[in-house]
Amino acid sequence: MTITLALGGCHCGAVRFRVAIRKYEAIDCNCSICQKKGILHLIVPPEDFELLQGEDNLETYSFNTGIAKHNFCKTCGIHPFYRPRSHPQDYDINIRCLDGDAMEKFTIQYFDGKHWEDNVSQIRASVS
Protein backbone atom coordinates (compact mmCIF):
# COMPACT_ATOMS: atom_id res chain seq x y z
CA MET A 1 0.00 0.00 0.00
CA THR A 2 1.31 3.42 -0.95
CA ILE A 3 0.85 6.16 1.63
CA THR A 4 0.96 9.78 0.53
CA LEU A 5 1.51 12.64 2.96
CA ALA A 6 -0.52 15.73 2.18
CA LEU A 7 -0.68 19.16 3.75
CA GLY A 8 -3.75 21.26 4.24
CA GLY A 9 -5.33 23.98 6.28
CA CYS A 10 -7.81 26.77 6.54
CA HIS A 11 -8.13 29.76 4.18
CA CYS A 12 -6.11 32.26 6.21
CA GLY A 13 -3.31 29.78 6.99
CA ALA A 14 -3.63 29.96 10.77
CA VAL A 15 -4.55 26.25 10.93
CA ARG A 16 -2.26 23.78 9.18
CA PHE A 17 -2.19 19.98 9.26
CA ARG A 18 -0.58 16.94 7.66
CA VAL A 19 -2.52 13.81 6.77
CA ALA A 20 -1.48 10.39 5.52
CA ILE A 21 -3.67 9.34 2.61
CA ARG A 22 -3.95 5.58 2.24
CA LYS A 23 -6.85 5.57 -0.21
CA TYR A 24 -8.04 8.34 -2.50
CA GLU A 25 -11.71 7.83 -1.67
CA ALA A 26 -13.87 10.48 -0.05
CA ILE A 27 -17.49 10.72 1.01
CA ASP A 28 -20.02 13.35 -0.06
CA CYS A 29 -22.71 13.50 2.63
CA ASN A 30 -26.05 15.28 2.23
CA CYS A 31 -26.80 15.80 5.94
CA SER A 32 -27.73 19.30 7.06
CA ILE A 33 -24.24 20.49 8.08
CA CYS A 34 -22.19 18.76 5.37
CA GLN A 35 -24.47 20.00 2.63
CA LYS A 36 -24.30 23.60 3.82
CA LYS A 37 -20.51 23.53 4.36
CA GLY A 38 -19.67 21.53 1.22
CA ILE A 39 -17.53 19.06 3.15
CA LEU A 40 -15.99 16.13 1.28
CA HIS A 41 -14.85 13.60 3.88
CA LEU A 42 -11.65 11.61 4.26
CA ILE A 43 -11.81 9.74 7.56
CA VAL A 44 -8.43 8.75 8.98
CA PRO A 45 -7.18 7.22 12.25
CA PRO A 46 -5.40 9.54 14.72
CA GLU A 47 -1.97 8.23 13.74
CA ASP A 48 -2.56 9.49 10.18
CA PHE A 49 -3.32 13.07 11.25
CA GLU A 50 -1.04 15.74 12.70
CA LEU A 51 -2.08 19.28 13.56
CA LEU A 52 0.98 21.36 12.70
CA GLN A 53 -0.22 24.76 13.89
CA GLY A 54 -3.28 26.69 14.94
CA GLU A 55 -4.74 24.67 17.80
CA ASP A 56 -5.32 27.95 19.64
CA ASN A 57 -7.13 29.31 16.58
CA LEU A 58 -9.74 26.54 16.47
CA GLU A 59 -13.28 26.80 17.75
CA THR A 60 -15.60 23.81 18.09
CA TYR A 61 -19.25 23.49 17.20
CA SER A 62 -21.39 20.54 18.35
CA PHE A 63 -25.09 19.92 17.89
CA ASN A 64 -27.74 17.20 18.21
CA THR A 65 -26.00 14.30 20.04
CA GLY A 66 -22.87 16.39 20.75
CA ILE A 67 -20.62 13.51 19.66
CA ALA A 68 -19.23 15.19 16.54
CA LYS A 69 -16.75 17.98 17.26
CA HIS A 70 -16.78 20.32 14.26
CA ASN A 71 -13.59 22.39 14.31
CA PHE A 72 -13.32 25.66 12.42
CA CYS A 73 -10.80 28.47 12.23
CA LYS A 74 -11.97 31.40 14.34
CA THR A 75 -10.27 33.84 11.95
CA CYS A 76 -11.54 32.74 8.52
CA GLY A 77 -14.34 30.32 9.50
CA ILE A 78 -13.10 27.44 7.36
CA HIS A 79 -13.79 23.89 8.55
CA PRO A 80 -10.64 21.87 7.65
CA PHE A 81 -11.21 18.80 9.86
CA TYR A 82 -13.30 17.48 12.74
CA ARG A 83 -14.10 14.45 14.89
CA PRO A 84 -17.08 12.77 13.22
CA ARG A 85 -20.04 11.16 14.94
CA SER A 86 -19.64 8.06 12.77
CA HIS A 87 -15.98 7.60 13.85
CA PRO A 88 -15.48 9.71 17.01
CA GLN A 89 -11.99 8.30 17.63
CA ASP A 90 -10.83 9.35 14.15
CA TYR A 91 -10.36 12.58 12.21
CA ASP A 92 -12.49 13.62 9.28
CA ILE A 93 -10.51 15.73 6.84
CA ASN A 94 -12.33 18.07 4.48
CA ILE A 95 -10.46 17.23 1.27
CA ARG A 96 -11.41 20.65 -0.09
CA CYS A 97 -8.86 21.98 2.45
CA LEU A 98 -5.92 19.96 1.10
CA ASP A 99 -3.20 21.94 -0.65
CA GLY A 100 -2.70 22.01 -4.40
CA ASP A 101 -4.55 19.58 -6.63
CA ALA A 102 -4.87 16.77 -4.06
CA MET A 103 -8.68 16.88 -4.18
CA GLU A 104 -8.66 16.06 -7.90
CA LYS A 105 -7.15 12.63 -7.16
CA PHE A 106 -10.13 11.46 -5.10
CA THR A 107 -13.06 9.33 -6.10
CA ILE A 108 -16.16 10.69 -4.39
CA GLN A 109 -18.81 8.33 -3.02
CA TYR A 110 -22.28 9.53 -2.12
CA PHE A 111 -23.66 8.97 1.39
CA ASP A 112 -27.29 9.62 2.35
CA GLY A 113 -26.68 11.47 5.60
CA LYS A 114 -30.20 12.87 5.68
CA HIS A 115 -31.12 9.36 6.81
CA TRP A 116 -27.98 8.96 8.93
CA GLU A 117 -29.24 6.32 11.37
CA ASP A 118 -30.39 4.07 8.52
CA ASN A 119 -27.14 4.39 6.56
CA VAL A 120 -24.21 4.98 8.93
CA SER A 121 -23.24 1.30 8.87
CA GLN A 122 -22.26 1.76 5.20
CA ILE A 123 -19.52 4.26 5.99
CA ARG A 124 -18.44 2.57 9.19
CA ALA A 125 -17.80 -0.60 7.22
CA SER A 126 -16.13 1.07 4.23
CA VAL A 127 -13.79 3.32 6.23
CA SER A 128 -12.70 0.96 9.00
Backbone as a chain_set.jsonl record, in Angstrom:
{"seq": "MTITLALGGCHCGAVRFRVAIRKYEAIDCNCSICQKKGILHLIVPPEDFELLQGEDNLETYSFNTGIAKHNFCKTCGIHPFYRPRSHPQDYDINIRCLDGDAMEKFTIQYFDGKHWEDNVSQIRASVS", "coords": {"N": [[0.838, -1.178, 0.0], [0.593, 2.168, -0.882], [1.384, 5.115, 0.762], [0.55, 8.453, 0.953], [1.699, 11.582, 1.968], [0.013, 14.507, 2.769], [-0.507, 18.032, 2.855], [-2.524, 20.52, 4.444], [-5.034, 22.995, 5.248], [-6.706, 25.849, 6.731], [-8.341, 28.742, 5.211], [-7.054, 31.211, 5.812], [-4.595, 30.394, 6.695], [-3.873, 30.074, 9.329], [-4.457, 27.674, 10.597], [-2.945, 24.62, 10.165], [-2.271, 21.383, 8.841], [-1.125, 17.936, 8.588], [-1.72, 15.029, 6.732], [-1.929, 11.52, 6.339], [-2.572, 9.827, 3.456], [-4.142, 6.988, 2.581], [-5.911, 5.881, 0.852], [-7.472, 7.12, -1.955], [-10.25, 7.941, -1.636], [-13.238, 9.56, -0.979], [-16.04, 10.865, 0.881], [-19.206, 12.15, 0.086], [-21.541, 13.728, 1.789], [-25.004, 14.281, 2.431], [-26.156, 15.391, 4.683], [-27.51, 17.859, 6.992], [-25.47, 19.695, 7.936], [-23.127, 19.037, 6.478], [-23.943, 19.394, 3.848], [-24.475, 22.149, 3.752], [-21.941, 23.192, 4.347], [-20.345, 22.072, 2.4], [-18.606, 19.935, 2.702], [-16.261, 17.425, 1.898], [-15.454, 14.257, 2.727], [-12.662, 12.653, 4.216], [-11.909, 10.115, 6.161], [-9.72, 9.384, 8.728], [-7.466, 7.464, 10.825], [-6.222, 8.473, 14.112], [-3.389, 8.314, 14.107], [-2.736, 8.962, 11.537], [-3.02, 11.636, 11.231], [-1.86, 14.929, 11.802], [-1.833, 17.84, 13.579], [-0.336, 20.723, 12.711], [-0.123, 23.443, 13.252], [-1.97, 26.06, 14.886], [-3.81, 25.232, 16.821], [-4.741, 26.833, 18.9], [-6.273, 28.558, 17.49], [-8.572, 27.367, 16.778], [-12.056, 26.812, 16.95], [-14.88, 25.066, 18.295], [-17.794, 23.441, 17.229], [-20.72, 21.843, 18.215], [-23.63, 19.815, 17.877], [-26.987, 18.458, 18.136], [-26.505, 15.225, 19.011], [-24.076, 15.825, 20.164], [-21.76, 14.412, 19.859], [-20.115, 14.587, 17.546], [-17.414, 16.732, 16.851], [-17.065, 19.613, 15.503], [-14.588, 21.353, 14.106], [-13.44, 24.649, 13.463], [-11.732, 27.393, 11.939], [-11.231, 30.252, 13.827], [-10.59, 32.663, 12.753], [-10.923, 32.752, 9.861], [-13.1, 31.098, 9.466], [-13.18, 28.67, 8.145], [-13.61, 25.142, 7.812], [-11.575, 22.774, 8.323], [-11.135, 20.169, 9.351], [-12.527, 17.608, 11.498], [-13.91, 15.798, 14.353], [-15.733, 13.081, 13.685], [-19.15, 12.011, 14.138], [-19.727, 9.448, 13.256], [-17.298, 8.124, 13.448], [-15.916, 8.667, 16.074], [-13.403, 8.462, 17.27], [-11.617, 9.002, 15.327], [-10.26, 11.224, 12.746], [-11.83, 13.485, 10.57], [-11.17, 14.645, 7.563], [-11.604, 17.505, 5.618], [-11.465, 17.274, 2.34], [-11.444, 19.344, 0.57], [-9.87, 21.191, 1.73], [-7.265, 20.447, 1.405], [-3.958, 21.037, 0.219], [-2.943, 22.347, -2.991], [-3.532, 20.305, -5.864], [-4.624, 18.061, -4.723], [-7.266, 17.236, -4.103], [-8.363, 16.591, -6.566], [-7.546, 14.037, -7.113], [-9.166, 12.266, -5.85], [-11.768, 9.815, -5.639], [-15.17, 10.247, -5.37], [-17.675, 9.247, -3.185], [-21.122, 8.895, -2.738], [-23.112, 9.545, 0.158], [-26.009, 9.014, 1.985], [-26.729, 11.06, 4.208], [-28.891, 12.405, 5.222], [-30.565, 10.535, 6.124], [-29.221, 9.388, 8.312], [-29.082, 7.533, 10.554], [-30.141, 5.211, 9.412], [-28.23, 4.605, 7.51], [-25.562, 4.794, 8.383], [-24.0, 2.549, 8.93], [-22.95, 1.796, 6.491], [-20.822, 3.576, 5.923], [-19.257, 3.19, 8.141], [-18.4, 0.6, 7.798], [-17.027, 0.761, 5.344], [-14.933, 2.517, 5.786], [-13.467, 1.677, 7.961]], "CA": [[0.0, 0.0, 0.0], [1.306, 3.423, -0.95], [0.848, 6.157, 1.63], [0.959, 9.779, 0.535], [1.506, 12.637, 2.963], [-0.519, 15.735, 2.179], [-0.682, 19.164, 3.749], [-3.754, 21.262, 4.235], [-5.331, 23.98, 6.283], [-7.814, 26.775, 6.538], [-8.129, 29.757, 4.18], [-6.106, 32.256, 6.211], [-3.306, 29.777, 6.987], [-3.626, 29.959, 10.767], [-4.551, 26.252, 10.931], [-2.256, 23.778, 9.184], [-2.194, 19.979, 9.257], [-0.577, 16.939, 7.665], [-2.519, 13.811, 6.772], [-1.481, 10.391, 5.524], [-3.665, 9.344, 2.614], [-3.948, 5.576, 2.238], [-6.851, 5.572, -0.213], [-8.039, 8.344, -2.499], [-11.707, 7.831, -1.671], [-13.873, 10.484, -0.049], [-17.488, 10.724, 1.012], [-20.022, 13.349, -0.061], [-22.715, 13.505, 2.631], [-26.047, 15.277, 2.228], [-26.799, 15.8, 5.941], [-27.727, 19.305, 7.059], [-24.242, 20.492, 8.081], [-22.189, 18.761, 5.373], [-24.474, 20.004, 2.635], [-24.297, 23.601, 3.819], [-20.513, 23.531, 4.362], [-19.669, 21.533, 1.224], [-17.527, 19.056, 3.152], [-15.99, 16.129, 1.279], [-14.849, 13.596, 3.877], [-11.647, 11.607, 4.256], [-11.813, 9.736, 7.564], [-8.43, 8.75, 8.984], [-7.176, 7.217, 12.245], [-5.404, 9.536, 14.72], [-1.966, 8.233, 13.743], [-2.565, 9.49, 10.178], [-3.318, 13.069, 11.253], [-1.043, 15.742, 12.698], [-2.079, 19.276, 13.564], [0.981, 21.361, 12.703], [-0.222, 24.759, 13.891], [-3.282, 26.687, 14.945], [-4.743, 24.665, 17.804], [-5.322, 27.952, 19.641], [-7.129, 29.313, 16.579], [-9.737, 26.54, 16.466], [-13.281, 26.8, 17.748], [-15.598, 23.809, 18.089], [-19.252, 23.486, 17.199], [-21.39, 20.538, 18.347], [-25.089, 19.919, 17.89], [-27.737, 17.201, 18.207], [-26.002, 14.305, 20.042], [-22.872, 16.388, 20.753], [-20.617, 13.512, 19.659], [-19.225, 15.185, 16.537], [-16.752, 17.977, 17.255], [-16.775, 20.323, 14.26], [-13.587, 22.395, 14.31], [-13.316, 25.657, 12.42], [-10.799, 28.471, 12.23], [-11.967, 31.404, 14.336], [-10.268, 33.842, 11.948], [-11.54, 32.736, 8.522], [-14.344, 30.324, 9.498], [-13.101, 27.44, 7.357], [-13.789, 23.891, 8.552], [-10.643, 21.87, 7.652], [-11.212, 18.797, 9.865], [-13.295, 17.484, 12.735], [-14.097, 14.446, 14.889], [-17.082, 12.767, 13.224], [-20.04, 11.159, 14.938], [-19.638, 8.064, 12.768], [-15.981, 7.602, 13.845], [-15.479, 9.708, 17.011], [-11.994, 8.299, 17.631], [-10.835, 9.348, 14.145], [-10.357, 12.577, 12.21], [-12.494, 13.617, 9.281], [-10.509, 15.727, 6.839], [-12.331, 18.075, 4.484], [-10.46, 17.233, 1.27], [-11.407, 20.651, -0.095], [-8.862, 21.983, 2.446], [-5.924, 19.958, 1.101], [-3.202, 21.936, -0.65], [-2.701, 22.007, -4.4], [-4.555, 19.582, -6.626], [-4.873, 16.77, -4.059], [-8.676, 16.878, -4.179], [-8.658, 16.056, -7.897], [-7.149, 12.628, -7.16], [-10.13, 11.462, -5.1], [-13.058, 9.327, -6.1], [-16.16, 10.687, -4.392], [-18.805, 8.329, -3.022], [-22.284, 9.53, -2.125], [-23.656, 8.975, 1.388], [-27.285, 9.624, 2.351], [-26.675, 11.473, 5.601], [-30.202, 12.873, 5.68], [-31.119, 9.363, 6.807], [-27.978, 8.958, 8.929], [-29.239, 6.32, 11.374], [-30.393, 4.07, 8.521], [-27.141, 4.388, 6.556], [-24.214, 4.978, 8.929], [-23.237, 1.299, 8.867], [-22.257, 1.759, 5.197], [-19.516, 4.255, 5.989], [-18.441, 2.568, 9.194], [-17.801, -0.599, 7.216], [-16.127, 1.07, 4.231], [-13.786, 3.316, 6.225], [-12.701, 0.964, 9.0]], "C": [[0.885, 1.244, 0.0], [0.613, 4.446, -0.064], [1.427, 7.485, 1.167], [0.715, 10.75, 1.675], [1.053, 13.896, 2.247], [-0.646, 16.79, 3.263], [-1.987, 19.853, 3.44], [-3.948, 22.267, 5.345], [-6.524, 24.831, 5.932], [-7.442, 27.822, 5.48], [-7.055, 30.77, 4.554], [-4.724, 31.714, 6.553], [-2.984, 29.643, 8.465], [-3.615, 28.505, 11.215], [-3.91, 25.454, 9.809], [-2.171, 22.362, 9.732], [-1.511, 19.15, 8.186], [-1.43, 15.693, 7.833], [-1.877, 12.749, 5.875], [-2.69, 9.867, 4.764], [-3.321, 7.927, 2.176], [-4.813, 5.165, 1.056], [-7.493, 6.874, -0.679], [-9.536, 8.179, -2.731], [-12.281, 8.733, -0.6], [-15.384, 10.309, -0.116], [-18.137, 12.093, 0.871], [-21.338, 13.081, 0.652], [-23.728, 14.626, 2.418], [-26.772, 15.661, 3.522], [-26.815, 17.33, 6.018], [-26.43, 20.11, 7.142], [-23.269, 20.273, 6.924], [-22.642, 19.419, 4.08], [-24.241, 21.511, 2.636], [-22.826, 24.007, 3.765], [-19.759, 23.006, 3.143], [-18.515, 20.609, 1.564], [-17.463, 17.791, 2.292], [-15.054, 15.409, 2.236], [-13.799, 12.541, 3.545], [-11.456, 11.28, 5.725], [-10.54, 8.923, 7.764], [-8.257, 8.486, 10.482], [-6.253, 8.313, 12.793], [-3.93, 9.5, 14.323], [-1.687, 8.752, 12.334], [-2.81, 10.993, 10.089], [-2.381, 13.777, 12.226], [-1.402, 17.215, 12.507], [-0.727, 19.962, 13.711], [0.973, 22.719, 13.391], [-1.676, 25.179, 13.953], [-4.267, 26.111, 15.945], [-5.454, 25.78, 18.583], [-6.247, 28.802, 18.776], [-8.384, 28.53, 16.195], [-10.867, 26.77, 17.465], [-13.994, 25.499, 17.415], [-17.097, 24.043, 18.173], [-19.77, 22.056, 17.306], [-22.895, 20.775, 18.372], [-25.682, 18.531, 18.017], [-27.173, 16.312, 19.321], [-24.765, 14.85, 20.75], [-21.632, 15.532, 20.561], [-19.616, 14.108, 18.666], [-18.69, 16.51, 17.063], [-16.262, 18.667, 15.991], [-15.834, 21.486, 14.544], [-13.598, 23.37, 13.143], [-12.37, 26.747, 12.889], [-11.584, 29.698, 12.681], [-11.623, 32.697, 13.591], [-11.032, 33.839, 10.626], [-12.821, 31.902, 8.444], [-14.308, 29.012, 8.742], [-13.018, 26.221, 8.271], [-12.876, 22.823, 7.946], [-10.702, 20.407, 8.103], [-12.101, 18.796, 11.104], [-13.301, 16.041, 13.205], [-15.534, 14.058, 14.575], [-17.875, 11.866, 14.18], [-19.913, 9.697, 14.529], [-18.373, 7.36, 13.241], [-15.363, 8.566, 14.865], [-14.021, 9.602, 17.458], [-11.071, 8.753, 16.504], [-10.949, 10.833, 13.809], [-11.018, 12.513, 10.848], [-11.921, 14.856, 8.611], [-11.41, 16.198, 5.71], [-11.336, 18.162, 3.329], [-10.41, 18.519, 0.459], [-10.339, 21.55, 0.538], [-7.443, 21.455, 2.254], [-5.253, 20.902, 0.109], [-3.142, 21.416, -2.086], [-3.868, 21.29, -5.038], [-4.917, 18.242, -5.995], [-6.323, 16.324, -4.204], [-9.028, 16.202, -5.511], [-8.345, 14.567, -8.014], [-8.195, 11.698, -6.534], [-11.318, 11.019, -5.931], [-14.045, 9.679, -4.999], [-17.339, 9.719, -4.387], [-19.915, 9.051, -2.276], [-22.709, 8.783, -0.864], [-24.924, 9.737, 1.763], [-27.31, 9.923, 3.848], [-27.966, 12.07, 6.117], [-30.91, 11.762, 6.442], [-29.966, 8.634, 7.494], [-28.111, 7.64, 9.671], [-29.419, 5.071, 10.51], [-29.167, 3.682, 7.702], [-25.732, 4.4, 7.134], [-23.378, 3.701, 8.873], [-22.462, 1.186, 7.555], [-20.895, 2.428, 5.278], [-18.66, 3.702, 7.107], [-17.729, 1.355, 8.646], [-16.759, -0.249, 6.151], [-14.877, 1.825, 4.668], [-12.892, 2.538, 7.178], [-11.569, 0.156, 8.47]], "O": [[1.817, 1.35, 0.797], [-0.604, 4.618, -0.135], [2.639, 7.626, 1.008], [-0.357, 10.744, 2.281], [1.639, 14.299, 1.242], [-0.864, 16.48, 4.434], [-2.497, 19.782, 2.322], [-3.133, 22.375, 6.261], [-7.249, 24.571, 4.971], [-6.345, 27.782, 4.924], [-6.238, 31.148, 3.715], [-3.776, 32.487, 6.688], [-1.916, 29.142, 8.816], [-2.854, 28.136, 12.11], [-4.283, 25.592, 8.644], [-2.019, 22.162, 10.937], [-1.339, 19.583, 7.046], [-1.817, 15.343, 8.948], [-1.356, 13.05, 4.801], [-3.705, 9.509, 5.361], [-2.328, 7.702, 1.485], [-4.49, 4.216, 0.343], [-8.003, 7.642, 0.137], [-10.023, 8.263, -3.859], [-11.862, 8.679, 0.556], [-15.924, 9.694, -1.035], [-17.679, 13.073, 1.459], [-22.158, 12.296, 0.176], [-23.351, 15.785, 2.245], [-27.879, 16.197, 3.471], [-26.197, 18.004, 5.194], [-26.312, 21.13, 6.463], [-22.654, 21.226, 6.444], [-21.829, 19.935, 3.314], [-23.85, 22.079, 1.617], [-22.494, 25.049, 3.201], [-18.643, 23.451, 2.876], [-17.552, 20.508, 0.805], [-18.487, 17.171, 2.001], [-13.966, 15.907, 2.525], [-14.016, 11.662, 2.712], [-10.894, 12.087, 6.466], [-10.302, 7.925, 7.084], [-8.829, 9.194, 11.311], [-5.581, 9.0, 12.025], [-3.293, 10.548, 14.215], [-0.529, 8.96, 11.971], [-2.809, 11.56, 8.997], [-2.136, 13.294, 13.332], [-1.286, 17.758, 11.409], [-0.05, 19.795, 14.726], [1.95, 23.099, 14.036], [-2.507, 24.715, 13.173], [-5.446, 26.466, 15.922], [-6.642, 25.665, 18.886], [-6.937, 29.681, 19.294], [-9.172, 28.992, 15.37], [-10.641, 26.902, 18.668], [-13.741, 24.897, 16.372], [-17.596, 24.74, 19.057], [-19.32, 21.168, 16.583], [-23.365, 21.814, 18.836], [-24.956, 17.537, 18.006], [-27.36, 16.638, 20.493], [-24.434, 14.382, 21.839], [-20.558, 15.887, 21.047], [-18.412, 14.125, 18.923], [-19.427, 17.306, 17.646], [-15.19, 18.355, 15.472], [-16.231, 22.483, 15.147], [-13.744, 22.975, 11.986], [-12.226, 26.991, 14.087], [-12.503, 30.134, 11.988], [-12.29, 33.715, 13.777], [-11.714, 34.811, 10.303], [-13.551, 31.989, 7.457], [-15.314, 28.303, 8.701], [-12.435, 26.271, 9.354], [-13.341, 22.03, 7.127], [-10.361, 19.506, 7.335], [-12.388, 19.845, 11.681], [-12.761, 15.161, 12.535], [-16.463, 14.638, 15.135], [-17.306, 11.068, 14.925], [-19.987, 8.807, 15.377], [-18.368, 6.142, 13.418], [-14.372, 9.225, 14.548], [-13.467, 10.572, 17.976], [-9.863, 8.876, 16.709], [-11.638, 11.591, 14.491], [-10.783, 11.586, 10.073], [-12.165, 15.98, 9.049], [-11.921, 15.389, 4.936], [-10.459, 19.026, 3.332], [-9.442, 18.762, -0.262], [-9.949, 22.557, -0.053], [-6.51, 21.963, 2.875], [-5.918, 21.495, -0.74], [-3.273, 20.22, -2.347], [-5.031, 21.611, -4.795], [-5.466, 17.373, -6.673], [-6.579, 15.138, -4.409], [-9.901, 15.335, -5.557], [-8.836, 13.906, -8.929], [-8.108, 10.479, -6.679], [-11.805, 11.741, -6.801], [-13.779, 9.433, -3.823], [-17.92, 9.411, -5.428], [-19.66, 9.741, -1.288], [-22.675, 7.554, -0.815], [-24.912, 10.965, 1.849], [-27.838, 9.147, 4.645], [-28.13, 12.229, 7.327], [-31.752, 12.023, 7.302], [-29.757, 7.438, 7.294], [-27.327, 6.72, 9.438], [-28.907, 4.002, 10.841], [-29.072, 2.544, 7.244], [-24.786, 4.044, 6.43], [-22.154, 3.779, 8.776], [-21.416, 0.538, 7.517], [-19.914, 1.899, 4.755], [-17.433, 3.746, 7.015], [-16.574, 1.103, 8.99], [-15.718, -0.901, 6.071], [-13.859, 1.772, 3.978], [-11.677, 2.733, 7.186], [-10.855, -0.486, 9.24]]}, "num_chains": 1, "name": "protein.A"}
